[in-house]
PDB file of C-alpha atoms in Angstrom:
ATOM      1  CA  UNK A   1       9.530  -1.831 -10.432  1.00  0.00           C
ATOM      2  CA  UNK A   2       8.237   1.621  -9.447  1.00  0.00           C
ATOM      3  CA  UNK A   3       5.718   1.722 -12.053  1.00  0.00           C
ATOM      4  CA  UNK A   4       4.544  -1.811 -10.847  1.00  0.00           C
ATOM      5  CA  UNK A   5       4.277  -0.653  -7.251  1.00  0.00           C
ATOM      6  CA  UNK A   6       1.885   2.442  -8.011  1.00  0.00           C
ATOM      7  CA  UNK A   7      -0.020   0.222  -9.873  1.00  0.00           C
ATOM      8  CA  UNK A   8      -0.589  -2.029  -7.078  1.00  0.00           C
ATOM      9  CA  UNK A   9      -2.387   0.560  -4.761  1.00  0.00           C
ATOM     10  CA  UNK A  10      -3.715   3.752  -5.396  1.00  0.00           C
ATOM     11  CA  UNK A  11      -2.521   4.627  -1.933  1.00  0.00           C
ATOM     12  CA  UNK A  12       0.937   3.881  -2.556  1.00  0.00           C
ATOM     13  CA  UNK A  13       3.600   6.850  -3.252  1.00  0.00           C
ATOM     14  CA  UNK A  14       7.018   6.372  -4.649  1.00  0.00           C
ATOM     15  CA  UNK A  15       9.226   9.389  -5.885  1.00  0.00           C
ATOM     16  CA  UNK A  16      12.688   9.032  -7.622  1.00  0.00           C
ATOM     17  CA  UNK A  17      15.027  12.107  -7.570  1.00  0.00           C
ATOM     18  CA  UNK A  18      18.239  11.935 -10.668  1.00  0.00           C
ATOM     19  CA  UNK A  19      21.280  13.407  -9.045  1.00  0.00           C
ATOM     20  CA  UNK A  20      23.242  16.062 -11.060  1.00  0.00           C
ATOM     21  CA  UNK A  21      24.858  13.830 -13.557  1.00  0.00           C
ATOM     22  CA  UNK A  22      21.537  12.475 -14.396  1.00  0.00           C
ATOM     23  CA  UNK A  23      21.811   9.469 -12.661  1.00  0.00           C
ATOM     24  CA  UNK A  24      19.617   8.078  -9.938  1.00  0.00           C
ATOM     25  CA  UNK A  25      20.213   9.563  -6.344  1.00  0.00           C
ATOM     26  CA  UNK A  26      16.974   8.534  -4.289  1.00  0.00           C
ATOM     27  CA  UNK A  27      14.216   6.034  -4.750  1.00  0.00           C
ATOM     28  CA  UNK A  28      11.485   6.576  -1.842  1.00  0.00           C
ATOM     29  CA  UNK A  29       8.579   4.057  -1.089  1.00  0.00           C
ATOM     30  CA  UNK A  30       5.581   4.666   1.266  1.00  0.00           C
ATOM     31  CA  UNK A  31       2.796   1.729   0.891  1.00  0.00           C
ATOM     32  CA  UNK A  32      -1.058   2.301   1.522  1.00  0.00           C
ATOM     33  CA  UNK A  33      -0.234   0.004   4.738  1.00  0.00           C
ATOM     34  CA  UNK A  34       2.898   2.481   5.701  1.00  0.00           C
ATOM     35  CA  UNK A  35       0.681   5.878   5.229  1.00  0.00           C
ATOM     36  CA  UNK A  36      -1.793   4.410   7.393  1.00  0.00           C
ATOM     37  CA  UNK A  37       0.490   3.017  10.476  1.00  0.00           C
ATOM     38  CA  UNK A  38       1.656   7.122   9.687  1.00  0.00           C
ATOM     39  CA  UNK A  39      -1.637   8.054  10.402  1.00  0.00           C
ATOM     40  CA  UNK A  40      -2.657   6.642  13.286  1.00  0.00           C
ATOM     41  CA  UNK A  41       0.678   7.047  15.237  1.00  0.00           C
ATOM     42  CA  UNK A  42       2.984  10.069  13.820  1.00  0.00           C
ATOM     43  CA  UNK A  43       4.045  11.531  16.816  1.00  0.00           C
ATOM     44  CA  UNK A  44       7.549   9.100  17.153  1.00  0.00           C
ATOM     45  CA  UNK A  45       9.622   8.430  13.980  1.00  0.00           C
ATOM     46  CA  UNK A  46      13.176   6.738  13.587  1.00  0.00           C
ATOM     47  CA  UNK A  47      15.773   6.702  11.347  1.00  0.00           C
ATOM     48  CA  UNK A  48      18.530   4.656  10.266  1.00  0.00           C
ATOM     49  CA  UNK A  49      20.699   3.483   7.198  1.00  0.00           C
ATOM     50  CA  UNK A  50      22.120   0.276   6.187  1.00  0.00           C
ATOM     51  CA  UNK A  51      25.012   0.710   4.345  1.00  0.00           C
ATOM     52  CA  UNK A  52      26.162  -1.353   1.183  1.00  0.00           C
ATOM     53  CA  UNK A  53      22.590  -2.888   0.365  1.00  0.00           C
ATOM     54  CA  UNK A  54      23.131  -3.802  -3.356  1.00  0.00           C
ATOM     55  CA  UNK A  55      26.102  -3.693  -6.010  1.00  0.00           C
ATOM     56  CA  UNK A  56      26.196   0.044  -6.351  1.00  0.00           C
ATOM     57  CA  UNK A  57      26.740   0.047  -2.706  1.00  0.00           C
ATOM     58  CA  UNK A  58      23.484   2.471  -2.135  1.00  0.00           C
ATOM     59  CA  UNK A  59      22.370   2.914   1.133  1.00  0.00           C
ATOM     60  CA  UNK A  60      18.933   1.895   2.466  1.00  0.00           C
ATOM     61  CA  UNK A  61      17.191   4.543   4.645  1.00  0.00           C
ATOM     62  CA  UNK A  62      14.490   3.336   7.254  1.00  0.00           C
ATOM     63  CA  UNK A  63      11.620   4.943   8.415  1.00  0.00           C
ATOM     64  CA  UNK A  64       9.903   3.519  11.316  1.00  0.00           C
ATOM     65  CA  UNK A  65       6.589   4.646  13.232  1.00  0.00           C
ATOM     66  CA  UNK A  66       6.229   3.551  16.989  1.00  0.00           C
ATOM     67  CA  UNK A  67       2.762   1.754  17.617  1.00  0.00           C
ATOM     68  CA  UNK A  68       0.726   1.333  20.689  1.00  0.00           C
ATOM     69  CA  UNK A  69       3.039  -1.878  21.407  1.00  0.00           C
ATOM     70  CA  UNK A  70       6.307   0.164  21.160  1.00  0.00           C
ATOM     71  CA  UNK A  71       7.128  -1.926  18.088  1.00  0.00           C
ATOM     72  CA  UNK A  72       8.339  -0.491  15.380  1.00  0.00           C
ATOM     73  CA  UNK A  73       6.308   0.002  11.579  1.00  0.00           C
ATOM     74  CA  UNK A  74       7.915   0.545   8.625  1.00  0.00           C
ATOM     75  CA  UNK A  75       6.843   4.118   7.282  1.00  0.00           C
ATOM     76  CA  UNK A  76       9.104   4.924   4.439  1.00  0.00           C
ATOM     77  CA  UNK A  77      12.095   2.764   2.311  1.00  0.00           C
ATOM     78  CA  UNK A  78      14.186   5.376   0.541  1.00  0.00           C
ATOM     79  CA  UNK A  79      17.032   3.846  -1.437  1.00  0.00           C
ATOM     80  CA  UNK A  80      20.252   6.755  -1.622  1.00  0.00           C
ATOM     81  CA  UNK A  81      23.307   6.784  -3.370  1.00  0.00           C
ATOM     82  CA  UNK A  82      25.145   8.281  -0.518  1.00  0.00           C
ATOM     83  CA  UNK A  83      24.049   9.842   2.704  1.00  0.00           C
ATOM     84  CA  UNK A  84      24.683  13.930   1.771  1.00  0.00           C
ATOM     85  CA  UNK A  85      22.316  16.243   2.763  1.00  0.00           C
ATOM     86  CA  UNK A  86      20.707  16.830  -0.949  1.00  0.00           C
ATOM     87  CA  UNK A  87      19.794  13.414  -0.698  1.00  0.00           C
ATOM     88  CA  UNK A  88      18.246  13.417   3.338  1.00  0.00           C
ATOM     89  CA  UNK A  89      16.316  16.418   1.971  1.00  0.00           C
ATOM     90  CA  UNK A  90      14.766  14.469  -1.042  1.00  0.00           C
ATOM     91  CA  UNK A  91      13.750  11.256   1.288  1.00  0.00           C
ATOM     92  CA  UNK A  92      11.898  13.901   4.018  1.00  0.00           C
ATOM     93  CA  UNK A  93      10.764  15.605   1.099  1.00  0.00           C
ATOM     94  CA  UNK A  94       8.586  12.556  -0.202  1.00  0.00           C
ATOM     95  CA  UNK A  95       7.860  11.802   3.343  1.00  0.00           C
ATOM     96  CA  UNK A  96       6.209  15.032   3.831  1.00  0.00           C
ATOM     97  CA  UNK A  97       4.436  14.842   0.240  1.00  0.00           C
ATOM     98  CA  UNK A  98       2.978  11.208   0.936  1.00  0.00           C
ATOM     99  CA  UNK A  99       2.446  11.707   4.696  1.00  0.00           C
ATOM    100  CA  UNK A 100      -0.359  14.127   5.408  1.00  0.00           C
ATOM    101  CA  UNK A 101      -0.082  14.080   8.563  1.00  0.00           C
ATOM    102  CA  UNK A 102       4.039  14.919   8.984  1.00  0.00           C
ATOM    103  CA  UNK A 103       3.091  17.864  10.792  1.00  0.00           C
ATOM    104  CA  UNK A 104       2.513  15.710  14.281  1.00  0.00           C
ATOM    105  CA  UNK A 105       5.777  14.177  14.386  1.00  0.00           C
ATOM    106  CA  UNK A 106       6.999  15.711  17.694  1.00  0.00           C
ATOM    107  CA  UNK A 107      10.536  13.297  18.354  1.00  0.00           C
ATOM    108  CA  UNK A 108      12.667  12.352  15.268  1.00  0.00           C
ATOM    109  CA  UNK A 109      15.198   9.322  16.589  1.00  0.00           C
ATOM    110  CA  UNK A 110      18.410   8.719  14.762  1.00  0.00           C
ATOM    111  CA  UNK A 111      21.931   7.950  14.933  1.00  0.00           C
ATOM    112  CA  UNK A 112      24.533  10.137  15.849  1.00  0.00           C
ATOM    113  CA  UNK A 113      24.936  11.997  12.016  1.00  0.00           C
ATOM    114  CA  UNK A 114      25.177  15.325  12.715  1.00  0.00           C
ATOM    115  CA  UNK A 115      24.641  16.180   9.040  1.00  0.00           C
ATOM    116  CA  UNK A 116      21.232  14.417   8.878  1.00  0.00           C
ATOM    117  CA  UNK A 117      19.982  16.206  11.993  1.00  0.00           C
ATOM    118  CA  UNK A 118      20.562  19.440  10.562  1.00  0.00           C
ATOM    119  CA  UNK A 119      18.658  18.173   7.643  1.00  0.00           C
ATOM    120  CA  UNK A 120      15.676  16.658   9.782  1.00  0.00           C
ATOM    121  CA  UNK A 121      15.410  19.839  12.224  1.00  0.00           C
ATOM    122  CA  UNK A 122      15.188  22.138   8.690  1.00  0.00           C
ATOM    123  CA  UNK A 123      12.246  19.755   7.489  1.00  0.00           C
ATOM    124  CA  UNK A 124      10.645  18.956  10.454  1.00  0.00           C
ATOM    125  CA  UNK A 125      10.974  22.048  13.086  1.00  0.00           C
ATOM    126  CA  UNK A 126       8.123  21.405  15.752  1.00  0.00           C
ATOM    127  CA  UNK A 127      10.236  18.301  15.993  1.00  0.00           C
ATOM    128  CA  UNK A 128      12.573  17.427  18.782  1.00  0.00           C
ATOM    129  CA  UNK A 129      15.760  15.414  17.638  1.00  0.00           C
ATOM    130  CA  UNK A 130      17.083  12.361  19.902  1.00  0.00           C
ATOM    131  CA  UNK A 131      20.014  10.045  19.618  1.00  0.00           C
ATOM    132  CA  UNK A 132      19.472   6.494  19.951  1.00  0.00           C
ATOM    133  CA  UNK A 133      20.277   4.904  22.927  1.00  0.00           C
ATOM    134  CA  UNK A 134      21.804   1.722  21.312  1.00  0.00           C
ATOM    135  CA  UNK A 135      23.911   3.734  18.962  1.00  0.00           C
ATOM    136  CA  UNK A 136      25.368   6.067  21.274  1.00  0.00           C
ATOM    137  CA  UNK A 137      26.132   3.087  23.634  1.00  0.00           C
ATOM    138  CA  UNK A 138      28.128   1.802  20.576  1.00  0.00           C
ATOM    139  CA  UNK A 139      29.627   4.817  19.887  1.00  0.00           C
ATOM    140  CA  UNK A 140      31.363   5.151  22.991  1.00  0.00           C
ATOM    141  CA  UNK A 141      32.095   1.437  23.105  1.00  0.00           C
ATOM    142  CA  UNK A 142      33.936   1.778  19.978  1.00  0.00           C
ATOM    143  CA  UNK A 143      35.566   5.399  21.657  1.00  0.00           C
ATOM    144  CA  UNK A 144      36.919   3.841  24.643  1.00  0.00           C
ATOM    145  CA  UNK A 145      38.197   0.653  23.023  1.00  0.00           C
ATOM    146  CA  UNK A 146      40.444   2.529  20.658  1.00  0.00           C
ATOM    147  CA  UNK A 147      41.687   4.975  22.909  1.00  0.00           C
ATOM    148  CA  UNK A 148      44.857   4.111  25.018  1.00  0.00           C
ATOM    149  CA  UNK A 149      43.796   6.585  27.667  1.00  0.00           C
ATOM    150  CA  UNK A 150      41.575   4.116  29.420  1.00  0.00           C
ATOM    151  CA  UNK A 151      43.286   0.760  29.232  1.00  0.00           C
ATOM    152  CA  UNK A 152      42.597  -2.531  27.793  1.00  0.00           C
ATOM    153  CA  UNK A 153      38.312  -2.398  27.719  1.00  0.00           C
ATOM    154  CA  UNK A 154      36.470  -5.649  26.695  1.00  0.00           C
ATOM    155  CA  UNK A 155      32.722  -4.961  25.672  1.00  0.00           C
ATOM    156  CA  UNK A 156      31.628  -8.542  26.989  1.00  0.00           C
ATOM    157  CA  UNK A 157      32.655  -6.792  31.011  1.00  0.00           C
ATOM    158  CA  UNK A 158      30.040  -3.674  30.207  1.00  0.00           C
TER     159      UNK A 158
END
């Protein structure tokens, strides 16, 4: 699969890292079409994992590039075992090797993983880190609901 993907493009970069029992940790994918949306808008990038994505319950990291629509554009897939911070370093790692221009990415967005923003301010540090709005929101849904301190709370009434 990754050998048919650099094959397709010459612009397309894939990297994958073996953790240290040899097995795989960290697949990353940028396309030709990724690199370029890169290009032309670097300065906003945001993060996020899905959890669970296949069998081997490996998570899939996100990478997405704002455009001049506000929409977001795919910029990296990174596929990772687990979310520790060997593997964040490996997926902004390949980032930075298949991105040339990583060096104008002024606002990192991502959820509220404190380990991963250590990671991302050590990789990228002319970068400013922000939370995202719709996960902090959830966060402190999810905070109030379970404590006892504030009642019965019903998220349908926020």
């Amino acid at each position: 699969m990754v050998v048919n993907f650099n094959l397709e493009s010459p612009l397309n970069v894939s990297s994958v890292h073996e953790n240290a029992h040899g097995e795989t940790g960290v697949i990353s994918f940028s396309s030709g079409h990724m690199r370029a949306m890169l290009d032309r808008f670097p300065e906003v990038i945001q993060m996020d994992c899905t959890h669970q994505t296949n069998q081997y319950n490996y998570q899939l990291l996100t990478m997405v590039a704002m455009d001049q629509y506000g929409n977001g554009q795919p910029v990296q897939y990174s596929l990772i075992e687990t979310n520790s911070d060997w593997h964040m370093a490996k997926c902004m790692d390949h980032f930075k090797r298949a991105n040339e221009h990583w060096r104008f990415v002024r606002i990192v967005i991502v959820d509220k993983d404190m380990r991963e923003i250590d990671i991302i301010r050590k990789k990228f540090p002319e970068a400013r880190v922000l939370l995202c709005h719709f996960h902090v929101i959830k966060w402190l849904h999810e905070t109030i609901r379970k404590s006892k301190k504030y009642g019965v709370y019903e998220e349908d009434n926020a």
